[in-house]
Amino acid sequence: MIEEFIFTNLPALMVAVPLLAAFVCPLVAQISPAMRKMWVMGSMAITSLLGLLLVMRVYTMGTFVYVFGASTPGLSIPLDSGGIPIRIVFTVDAMSAFMDLIIAIVGFCVILYSLSSDERRTSPQYYYTLFLLLIAAVIGMVSTGDLFNFFVFIEISSLASAGLVAYSVEKGRAVEAGLKYFMVSALGGIFLLFVIGILYGQYDALNIAMIAQRMQFTMLDKIALVLLVAALAAKCGAVPMHFWTPDAYSLAPSSVTAMLVVASQASLYGLFRFTFTMYHLSLNYVTIGWTIIVLGVLSMVIGVTMAIPQKDVKRLMAYHAISQTGYMLLGVGVGLAVLGNETAINSFGTIAMEGGIFHIINHALYKGLLFLTAGAIIYRIGTRDLNRMGGLGHSMKYTMIFFIIGSLAIAGIPPFNGFASKLLIYESVYLFNPFLAIIAMVVSILTLASFVKVFHSIFMGPPLPEFASVREVPLPMLLGMGILATLVILFGVFPQTVVNLIVAPAVHALIDQSGYISAILGGA
Amino acid sequence: MLWNLPFIAVVLLTAIGISIILLKKNLVKIFMGLNVLTSAVNLFIIAVGYREGGIAPIFTNAPSPVMVMPTPQALCLTSIVIGVATTAVLLAFAMLLYRMYGTNDVEAIRELRG
């Protein structure tokens, strides 16, 4: 009975559990801090478990359509509605399930880590309210099949993450970072609402599948597309709208930064979902594909060149995050640029997209790991300045090992996961345009150079007298980092299994527009 | 021409909102620009959803079974609520920044660079 209830309502529960837990958290915290910790950890564990169940179901049984308020959960078009899906529909296809998997894994590790790392914060109950709200919003963003619902969730995620970025005021600097991030997000949200108005005015529908089916690609749709790409590229931190990223990533608490990486990727998911599923072949895919490629290449190059001279460890990593987002844009952009070309998409377009999508999960894992190690170092020594660090390898051995794993993965060194996805991107992009592949490789080398420098200045050298009392971080933090590090290695050792199991279905779900439409509207 | 009046208002409000955000230096004024922009989009959605002679979908009172779906109005209400939350958070930030830096001038609040 209860099993059946859980299985039929999985997508709704995925959002409902963290949302409810978020607002009950301050009440539970009244009892005792230990209860608060158990509540937060327990609700996140349940969310992750539900996420894994949902992912398994979607990969074995196909797209999961959940309709809110319908007499049966799969009934997307009520009989008396005249063929329009008027209710809010959650459409969890393989691509959404892929993103849910990322959120389930990273969310669990990050909350586990933050139990120790954030216990010294003032009023932690509100901190966790925002944190769980962010997780609920990101899950909603990737699950929903409704345009306006996507807008609502993206606004919730902006509100929650702006609050989290500014949480540790830090003499106003964190608030400044939060303000920059929130202004960009609020403007992006307004653009998105404008797009919704344009599309609803033309097609009388808010459901993505319905709009996709009726898409005419008029002049208005082109304006809508430009606004969409601008808003979502700004939210995912691609150059030239990247200026908020280093500020927000470096001043947010480290556990939040790791989650912000995932939140940015949810915006990236939105970008891919709308271009591939909603517009598909009707858009001028060569132009849009090249736009995304150019954004990607710019992000890669500018991100890594800005990262090299940084003195602040988290700011440096934030610039690398911009640079890595470029790889995803490059891979998927190549796939989009050859979308209408049957031979090209079969020979290298799909592989490029597999590389780009695979890089999303790899990036979430290793970048999350790197931000958590940076947070562990800051937790113990209290400074972010690379010039004041040194010799920590003597006292923080595990953190050092996790840092090595993360930095080798981001630089694309085998056998770590970054290598697997970057190799897919190099191979396929080389067939598309050799010049782009060479840029991608050069960026990778620069990344390695930058991380060698960071590693040297943090961990190498004789033990410094001012850090004599530094010890290893507490167990929950080590566990959180350990899970991510294990997955980084596993994904790097068995890349083919991962690609076949979870990445290829996700890519197929993006390319196959008619499958998405027929899952909701039936027939087609 | 008269039909397009709401849309002309939308264009004007958008232009005013964007120019305030770009040109003003005071944080509170920038937030006001953002609110003007939100109002422009709300007006756009309502104008798009307007049907002349449409019947509000109050089932017990409707003279005919053909009624107008109130989706645009629902969207607009939601967006107003989100706008309130956004403004509240932004103003809280402005207050904190004023307390920390002693000013609300965006050119003076520039600790984070490079």
XYZ file of C-alpha atoms in Angstrom:
638
model
C 0.000 0.000 0.000
C 2.588 2.544 1.118
C 4.987 1.217 -1.518
C 2.443 1.742 -4.224
C 1.759 5.262 -2.969
C 5.461 6.105 -3.065
C 5.974 4.635 -6.513
C 3.021 6.387 -8.114
C 3.881 9.766 -6.571
C 7.680 9.711 -6.847
C 8.244 12.998 -8.729
C 5.884 14.925 -6.431
C 7.453 13.454 -3.287
C 10.925 14.381 -4.559
C 9.933 18.048 -4.328
C 7.513 17.769 -1.408
C 9.881 16.114 1.079
C 12.671 18.740 1.033
C 10.126 21.577 0.739
C 8.219 20.452 3.826
C 11.415 19.608 5.684
C 12.734 23.095 4.929
C 9.887 24.902 6.633
C 9.567 22.472 9.549
C 13.313 22.732 10.238
C 13.149 25.894 12.432
C 10.417 24.249 14.530
C 12.404 21.057 15.018
C 15.477 23.122 15.875
C 13.582 24.480 18.884
C 13.880 21.038 20.507
C 17.646 20.656 20.309
C 20.521 21.117 17.837
C 20.964 17.341 17.652
C 17.338 16.944 16.581
C 17.877 19.592 13.906
C 20.856 17.724 12.531
C 18.950 14.459 12.471
C 15.968 16.126 10.806
C 18.052 17.748 8.066
C 20.150 14.660 7.431
C 17.140 12.350 7.557
C 15.041 14.368 5.129
C 17.952 14.716 2.722
C 18.631 10.975 2.909
C 14.969 10.274 2.118
C 15.084 12.726 -0.791
C 18.207 11.073 -2.179
C 16.671 7.644 -1.780
C 13.513 8.754 -3.594
C 15.750 10.272 -6.270
C 17.605 7.017 -6.796
C 14.295 5.100 -6.973
C 12.963 7.568 -9.539
C 16.151 7.340 -11.595
C 15.990 3.548 -11.593
C 12.342 3.598 -12.610
C 12.884 6.066 -15.439
C 15.873 4.183 -16.830
C 14.061 0.850 -16.783
C 10.478 1.847 -17.640
C 10.815 5.021 -19.685
C 9.519 8.548 -19.200
C 7.556 9.148 -15.995
C 4.653 11.541 -16.483
C 3.065 12.810 -13.281
C 0.043 15.095 -13.415
C -0.833 17.122 -10.320
C -4.451 16.864 -9.267
C -5.518 14.433 -11.977
C -7.812 11.508 -11.224
C -5.037 9.133 -12.264
C -1.431 10.372 -12.125
C -0.704 9.603 -15.785
C -3.722 11.421 -17.238
C -2.047 14.474 -18.738
C -4.989 15.592 -20.892
C -8.314 15.708 -19.044
C -11.206 14.453 -21.165
C -13.131 17.751 -21.080
C -10.173 20.059 -21.701
C -10.245 20.025 -25.483
C -6.856 18.389 -25.926
C -4.814 20.817 -23.845
C -2.802 19.631 -20.841
C -4.160 22.274 -18.455
C -2.734 20.776 -15.280
C 0.851 21.075 -14.095
C 2.741 18.102 -15.447
C 6.055 16.733 -14.203
C 7.804 14.998 -17.079
C 10.782 13.018 -15.881
C 12.541 11.622 -18.929
C 16.057 10.171 -19.033
C 17.673 13.629 -19.134
C 15.697 14.830 -16.091
C 16.467 11.597 -14.287
C 20.137 12.169 -15.046
C 19.974 15.587 -13.380
C 17.986 14.129 -10.468
C 20.778 11.598 -9.972
C 23.346 14.411 -9.735
C 21.214 16.298 -7.207
C 20.607 13.155 -5.138
C 24.317 12.331 -4.914
C 25.759 15.820 -4.474
C 22.925 16.971 -2.200
C 23.476 14.050 0.166
C 27.261 14.544 0.351
C 26.945 18.293 0.771
C 24.416 18.091 3.616
C 26.532 15.437 5.347
C 29.552 17.720 5.012
C 27.711 20.802 6.217
C 26.598 19.106 9.459
C 30.117 19.698 10.747
C 31.329 22.580 8.645
C 28.381 24.888 9.272
C 27.672 24.118 12.924
C 29.355 27.362 14.030
C 26.991 29.555 12.014
C 24.513 31.878 13.656
C 20.937 30.529 13.597
C 21.714 27.389 11.567
C 18.032 26.432 11.442
C 17.320 29.181 8.885
C 20.471 28.277 7.028
C 19.150 24.747 6.547
C 15.701 26.052 5.643
C 17.270 27.905 2.730
C 19.494 24.954 1.890
C 16.638 22.446 1.666
C 14.580 25.018 -0.237
C 17.392 25.303 -2.783
C 17.499 21.523 -3.173
C 13.719 21.317 -3.607
C 13.796 24.099 -6.200
C 16.582 22.508 -8.218
C 14.768 19.150 -8.224
C 11.624 20.957 -9.383
C 13.486 22.753 -12.168
C 14.754 19.545 -13.711
C 11.536 17.563 -13.209
C 8.907 19.931 -14.470
C 7.333 19.775 -17.897
C 5.596 23.113 -17.547
C 7.135 26.402 -18.582
C 5.619 28.549 -15.859
C 6.406 25.964 -13.220
C 10.019 26.113 -14.375
C 9.944 29.880 -13.863
C 8.581 29.497 -10.330
C 11.235 26.959 -9.377
C 14.036 29.032 -10.903
C 12.854 32.011 -8.822
C 12.760 29.900 -5.652
C 16.276 28.685 -6.362
C 17.464 32.281 -6.945
C 15.904 33.491 -3.695
C 17.295 30.598 -1.676
C 20.771 30.710 -3.153
C 21.052 34.497 -2.877
C 20.200 34.174 0.806
C 22.760 31.421 1.229
C 25.520 33.304 -0.601
C 24.992 36.331 1.625
C 24.538 34.236 4.785
C 27.987 34.822 6.289
C 27.904 38.596 5.860
C 31.731 38.898 6.028
C 31.843 42.667 6.509
C 29.380 43.115 3.662
C 31.403 41.374 0.980
C 29.214 38.267 0.959
C 26.134 40.500 0.721
C 27.692 42.264 -2.243
C 28.241 38.888 -3.935
C 24.697 37.809 -3.103
C 23.335 41.052 -4.502
C 25.202 40.635 -7.808
C 23.977 37.073 -8.120
C 20.420 38.009 -7.269
C 20.250 40.963 -9.671
C 21.370 38.715 -12.533
C 18.906 36.017 -11.498
C 16.017 38.458 -11.075
C 16.643 39.968 -14.511
C 16.896 36.466 -15.966
C 13.607 35.591 -14.283
C 11.897 38.628 -15.836
C 13.214 37.627 -19.277
C 11.863 34.137 -18.725
C 8.441 35.472 -17.749
C 8.414 37.603 -20.893
C 9.189 34.473 -22.929
C 6.317 32.676 -21.231
C 3.994 35.547 -22.172
C 5.115 35.447 -25.797
C 4.739 31.683 -26.105
C 1.420 31.516 -24.265
C 0.043 34.302 -26.436
C 0.833 32.340 -29.565
C 0.242 28.725 -28.637
C -2.302 28.870 -25.763
C -0.252 26.429 -23.752
C 2.350 26.354 -21.031
C 3.240 22.708 -21.368
C 6.634 22.268 -23.021
C 5.475 19.293 -25.076
C 2.380 21.153 -26.270
C 4.411 24.217 -27.279
C 6.957 21.971 -28.990
C 4.199 20.366 -31.027
C 2.718 23.691 -32.094
C 6.032 25.495 -32.622
C 5.948 27.649 -35.774
C 9.219 29.535 -35.269
C 7.816 32.950 -36.071
C 9.670 36.205 -35.487
C 8.265 36.307 -31.939
C 9.634 32.842 -31.244
C 13.058 34.041 -32.307
C 12.862 36.917 -29.815
C 11.735 34.436 -27.166
C 14.662 32.165 -27.979
C 17.183 35.002 -27.667
C 15.749 35.991 -24.274
C 15.763 32.359 -23.126
C 19.369 31.738 -24.119
C 20.473 35.028 -22.555
C 18.624 34.422 -19.280
C 19.714 30.816 -18.825
C 23.298 31.346 -20.001
C 23.567 34.144 -17.438
C 22.191 31.850 -14.732
C 24.671 29.095 -15.568
C 27.579 31.521 -15.544
C 28.808 31.436 -19.129
C 31.091 34.248 -20.350
C 30.206 37.160 -20.924
C 27.588 36.959 -18.132
C 30.004 35.289 -15.722
C 30.887 38.217 -13.453
C 28.692 37.042 -10.595
C 30.165 33.525 -10.529
C 33.579 34.136 -8.901
C 32.047 36.459 -6.294
C 29.154 34.207 -5.371
C 31.134 30.969 -5.458
C 34.026 32.315 -3.433
C 32.022 34.036 -0.687
C 29.292 31.447 -0.184
C 29.914 28.788 2.492
C 31.729 25.893 0.798
C 28.903 23.400 1.124
C 26.620 25.959 -0.547
C 29.120 26.515 -3.337
C 29.093 22.820 -4.174
C 25.296 22.978 -4.364
C 25.402 26.212 -6.399
C 27.423 24.329 -9.021
C 24.490 21.922 -9.301
C 21.984 24.803 -9.374
C 23.896 26.376 -12.269
C 23.789 23.063 -14.056
C 20.040 22.940 -13.618
C 19.913 26.207 -15.585
C 22.165 24.584 -18.164
C 19.655 21.739 -18.271
C 16.916 24.319 -18.911
C 18.933 25.765 -21.791
C 19.362 22.333 -23.377
C 15.775 21.311 -22.694
C 14.305 24.390 -24.357
C 16.598 24.443 -27.376
C 16.389 20.720 -28.027
C 12.897 19.758 -26.943
C 10.897 22.939 -27.428
C 12.489 24.361 -30.575
C 14.300 21.302 -31.979
C 14.677 21.355 -35.776
C 12.431 24.370 -36.255
C 15.131 26.716 -35.016
C 18.090 27.708 -37.094
C 20.173 25.031 -35.393
C 23.446 25.915 -37.089
C 23.340 29.517 -35.840
C 22.142 28.657 -32.336
C 24.566 25.732 -32.165
C 27.456 28.009 -33.098
C 26.272 30.650 -30.611
C 26.416 28.048 -27.852
C 29.810 26.839 -29.114
C 31.197 30.390 -29.101
C 29.825 30.982 -25.583
C 31.457 27.705 -24.553
C 34.848 28.468 -26.072
C 34.863 31.977 -24.599
C 33.954 30.552 -21.173
C 36.728 27.953 -21.407
C 39.466 30.371 -22.393
C 38.508 33.398 -20.297
C 37.691 31.240 -17.272
C 41.043 29.512 -17.206
C 43.125 32.610 -17.979
C 41.362 34.538 -15.210
C 41.908 31.615 -12.818
C 45.684 31.496 -13.113
C 46.554 34.791 -11.340
C 44.009 34.382 -8.480
C 45.216 34.476 -4.882
C 41.971 33.327 -3.240
C 41.614 29.553 -3.415
C 37.834 29.524 -3.865
C 37.859 32.384 -6.351
C 40.387 30.441 -8.388
C 38.197 27.352 -8.335
C 35.179 29.465 -9.304
C 36.948 30.640 -12.446
C 37.750 27.021 -13.224
C 34.048 26.246 -12.812
C 33.298 28.818 -15.547
C 35.947 27.238 -17.723
C 34.518 23.739 -17.230
C 30.977 24.932 -18.011
C 32.478 25.871 -21.371
C 33.228 22.205 -22.095
C 29.592 21.244 -21.564
C 28.403 24.070 -23.785
C 30.966 23.095 -26.431
C 29.982 19.422 -26.471
C 26.242 19.978 -26.557
C 26.595 22.982 -28.908
C 28.355 20.776 -31.464
C 25.503 18.312 -31.156
C 23.003 21.123 -31.752
C 24.923 22.545 -34.721
C 24.674 19.237 -36.586
C 21.180 18.328 -35.351
C 19.607 18.362 -38.804
C 22.488 16.607 -40.521
C 21.767 12.878 -40.350
C 25.265 11.578 -41.157
C 27.085 14.130 -39.008
C 24.938 13.540 -35.932
C 25.377 9.795 -36.199
C 29.127 9.937 -36.752
C 30.147 12.505 -34.140
C 27.206 14.694 -33.019
C 25.861 12.152 -30.549
C 29.327 11.471 -29.149
C 29.947 15.193 -28.670
C 26.664 15.470 -26.785
C 27.475 12.380 -24.729
C 30.752 14.056 -23.822
C 29.012 17.301 -22.883
C 26.302 15.619 -20.818
C 28.753 13.206 -19.196
C 30.867 16.224 -18.291
C 27.894 17.682 -16.375
C 27.829 14.834 -13.849
C 31.632 14.605 -13.745
C 31.885 18.326 -13.144
C 29.290 18.203 -10.362
C 31.296 15.431 -8.678
C 34.851 16.727 -8.946
C 34.028 20.412 -8.640
C 31.837 19.673 -5.634
C 34.747 17.688 -4.194
C 37.227 20.507 -4.840
C 35.012 23.151 -3.255
C 34.496 20.883 -0.259
C 38.253 20.359 0.161
C 38.766 24.116 -0.098
C 36.065 24.513 2.543
C 37.815 21.950 4.746
C 41.072 23.901 4.531
C 39.337 27.206 5.288
C 37.463 25.510 8.153
C 40.758 24.583 9.801
C 43.050 27.530 9.058
C 40.548 30.357 8.613
C 42.078 32.025 5.566
C 41.425 31.779 1.846
C 44.666 33.439 0.781
C 46.939 31.014 -1.081
C 50.045 33.023 -0.158
C 49.434 32.464 3.547
C 48.950 28.706 3.266
C 51.607 26.036 3.161
C 52.728 22.704 4.565
C 49.222 21.468 5.245
C 50.022 18.088 3.683
C 51.618 17.106 6.986
C 48.495 17.556 9.067
C 45.562 17.111 6.636
C 46.451 13.927 4.776
C 42.950 12.841 3.736
C 41.984 16.291 2.551
C 45.184 16.325 0.516
C 44.345 12.995 -1.119
C 40.829 14.206 -1.976
C 42.274 17.415 -3.365
C 44.690 15.466 -5.593
C 41.820 13.310 -6.890
C 39.670 16.348 -7.623
C 42.393 18.368 -9.317
C 43.599 15.501 -11.493
C 39.985 14.894 -12.519
C 39.392 18.531 -13.461
C 42.613 18.582 -15.481
C 41.499 15.499 -17.414
C 44.178 13.048 -16.304
C 43.329 9.322 -16.543
C 41.999 7.313 -14.737
C 39.712 9.997 -13.273
C 36.293 10.884 -14.601
C 37.245 14.243 -16.156
C 39.455 12.383 -18.599
C 36.625 10.153 -19.803
C 34.248 12.968 -20.724
C 36.949 15.273 -22.062
C 38.241 12.511 -24.331
C 34.746 12.094 -25.794
C 34.600 15.855 -26.393
C 38.089 16.041 -27.979
C 37.475 13.129 -30.331
C 34.135 14.270 -31.625
C 34.818 18.009 -31.719
C 38.004 17.289 -33.680
C 35.855 15.788 -36.436
C 33.587 18.850 -36.349
C 36.277 21.502 -36.236
C 39.896 20.649 -35.288
C 40.592 24.172 -34.093
C 37.960 23.942 -31.334
C 39.400 20.628 -30.117
C 42.873 22.170 -29.884
C 41.530 25.065 -27.801
C 39.819 22.562 -25.497
C 43.079 20.657 -24.983
C 45.119 23.807 -24.344
C 42.575 24.890 -21.735
C 42.932 21.501 -20.059
C 46.707 21.899 -19.862
C 46.341 25.379 -18.373
C 43.910 23.934 -15.820
C 46.490 21.350 -14.819
C 49.165 24.043 -14.522
C 46.923 26.139 -12.313
C 46.068 23.255 -10.007
C 49.712 22.191 -9.691
C 50.396 25.697 -8.392
C 47.485 25.552 -5.944
C 48.462 22.115 -4.708
C 52.023 23.231 -4.177
C 51.135 26.354 -2.257
C 48.561 24.685 0.011
C 50.053 21.302 0.856
C 53.763 21.274 0.046
C 56.635 22.737 1.996
C 57.650 22.435 5.642
C 54.925 22.636 8.309
C 54.327 26.282 9.160
C 54.467 27.276 12.855
C 51.164 29.169 12.738
C 49.366 26.019 11.556
C 50.987 23.710 14.139
C 47.666 23.015 15.842
C 45.804 22.203 12.618
C 44.198 18.775 12.607
C 42.222 16.733 10.082
C 38.581 17.827 9.641
C 35.753 15.952 11.461
C 34.398 12.652 10.193
C 31.146 13.872 8.503
C 33.155 16.257 6.343
C 35.585 13.490 5.399
C 32.668 11.170 4.606
C 31.010 13.744 2.351
C 34.237 14.279 0.437
C 35.008 10.557 0.447
C 31.761 9.583 -1.278
C 32.356 12.136 -4.018
C 36.009 11.063 -4.433
C 35.015 7.399 -4.708
C 32.493 8.240 -7.411
C 35.080 10.348 -9.257
C 37.361 7.328 -9.423
C 34.568 4.841 -10.235
C 33.268 6.990 -13.085
C 36.806 7.305 -14.406
C 37.591 3.582 -14.244
C 34.321 2.414 -15.829
C 33.405 5.261 -18.186
C 31.864 3.028 -20.848
C 29.424 1.464 -18.378
C 28.357 4.876 -17.107
C 27.950 6.273 -20.612
C 25.868 3.305 -21.729
C 23.762 3.175 -18.583
C 22.894 6.796 -17.876
C 24.471 9.211 -20.368
C 23.399 7.703 -23.692
C 19.686 7.510 -22.704
C 19.861 11.144 -21.559
C 21.340 12.255 -24.890
C 18.770 10.208 -26.748
C 16.007 11.850 -24.702
C 17.273 15.288 -25.706
C 17.515 14.502 -29.413
C 14.249 12.588 -29.598
C 11.685 15.378 -29.507
C 8.750 13.295 -30.709
C 9.284 10.821 -27.875
C 8.959 13.631 -25.347
C 5.817 14.987 -26.986
C 4.115 11.622 -27.308
C 4.847 10.774 -23.672
C 2.547 13.618 -22.647
C 0.151 14.131 -25.517
C -0.061 10.484 -26.563
C 0.119 9.229 -30.131
C 2.081 11.735 -32.262
C -3.807 51.865 -32.935
C -5.881 52.001 -29.790
C -5.703 48.221 -29.566
C -1.953 48.419 -29.323
C -1.982 50.925 -26.485
C -1.204 48.356 -23.743
C 1.690 47.012 -25.800
C 3.074 50.502 -26.374
C 2.887 50.984 -22.603
C 4.778 47.699 -22.174
C 7.554 48.896 -24.483
C 7.775 52.249 -22.701
C 7.838 50.668 -19.241
C 10.501 48.170 -20.360
C 12.650 50.984 -21.732
C 12.231 53.033 -18.556
C 12.974 50.030 -16.336
C 16.107 48.991 -18.208
C 17.440 52.526 -18.416
C 16.930 53.036 -14.671
C 18.794 49.803 -13.935
C 21.661 50.766 -16.222
C 21.976 54.473 -15.435
C 21.157 54.934 -11.750
C 23.844 54.580 -9.096
C 21.669 54.191 -6.020
C 20.780 50.605 -5.127
C 17.221 51.439 -4.087
C 16.609 53.206 -7.394
C 17.968 50.178 -9.253
C 15.491 47.985 -7.399
C 12.716 50.384 -8.382
C 13.818 49.967 -11.998
C 13.597 46.211 -11.569
C 10.060 46.592 -10.250
C 9.069 48.775 -13.208
C 10.410 46.060 -15.491
C 8.384 43.413 -13.630
C 5.261 45.547 -14.016
C 5.942 45.827 -17.746
C 6.033 42.049 -18.089
C 2.910 41.654 -15.939
C 1.079 44.167 -18.094
C 2.262 42.311 -21.197
C 0.868 39.004 -19.945
C -2.461 40.577 -18.988
C -2.697 42.414 -22.328
C -1.967 39.216 -24.248
C -4.624 37.365 -22.263
C -7.380 39.951 -22.753
C -10.375 38.797 -24.794
C -13.041 41.344 -25.603
C -16.418 40.334 -24.222
C -14.906 37.312 -22.514
C -16.782 35.739 -19.619
C -15.015 35.155 -16.334
C -14.969 31.423 -15.483
C -17.292 31.590 -12.463
C -19.255 28.472 -13.307
C -22.347 29.124 -11.188
C -22.873 32.580 -12.688
C -21.789 32.261 -16.313
C -24.421 33.130 -18.931
C -22.884 30.751 -21.479
C -20.633 27.691 -21.204
C -17.908 29.417 -23.283
C -15.613 31.115 -20.813
C -12.086 32.531 -20.819
C -9.338 30.517 -19.178
C -7.851 32.673 -16.428
C -4.300 31.389 -16.904
C -2.672 34.778 -17.723
C -4.244 36.330 -14.652
C -3.015 33.424 -12.530
C 0.472 33.815 -13.979
C 0.402 37.518 -13.265
C -0.669 37.023 -9.646
C 2.109 34.500 -9.085
C 4.626 36.814 -10.655
C 3.494 39.704 -8.413
C 3.979 37.521 -5.342
C 7.441 36.473 -6.533
C 8.205 40.141 -7.224
C 7.332 41.030 -3.633
C 9.646 38.341 -2.298
C 12.418 39.464 -4.646
C 12.082 43.093 -3.616
C 12.063 42.155 0.062
C 15.313 40.216 -0.258
C 16.937 42.940 -2.363
C 15.972 45.653 0.122
C 17.332 43.537 2.965
C 20.615 43.327 1.055
C 20.622 47.091 0.487
C 20.073 47.638 4.205
C 22.936 45.325 5.161
C 25.228 46.927 2.604
C 24.375 50.390 3.903
C 25.190 49.250 7.414
C 28.521 47.754 6.348
C 29.780 50.241 3.775
C 27.908 53.346 4.887
C 26.559 54.008 1.406
C 24.163 52.659 -1.204
C 26.137 53.940 -4.162
C 27.014 51.042 -6.480
C 30.293 52.694 -7.419
C 31.404 52.732 -3.805
C 30.406 49.102 -3.139
C 33.253 47.512 -5.031
C 35.216 45.270 -2.734
C 35.058 42.307 -5.097
C 37.069 42.677 -8.255
C 39.336 40.667 -10.567
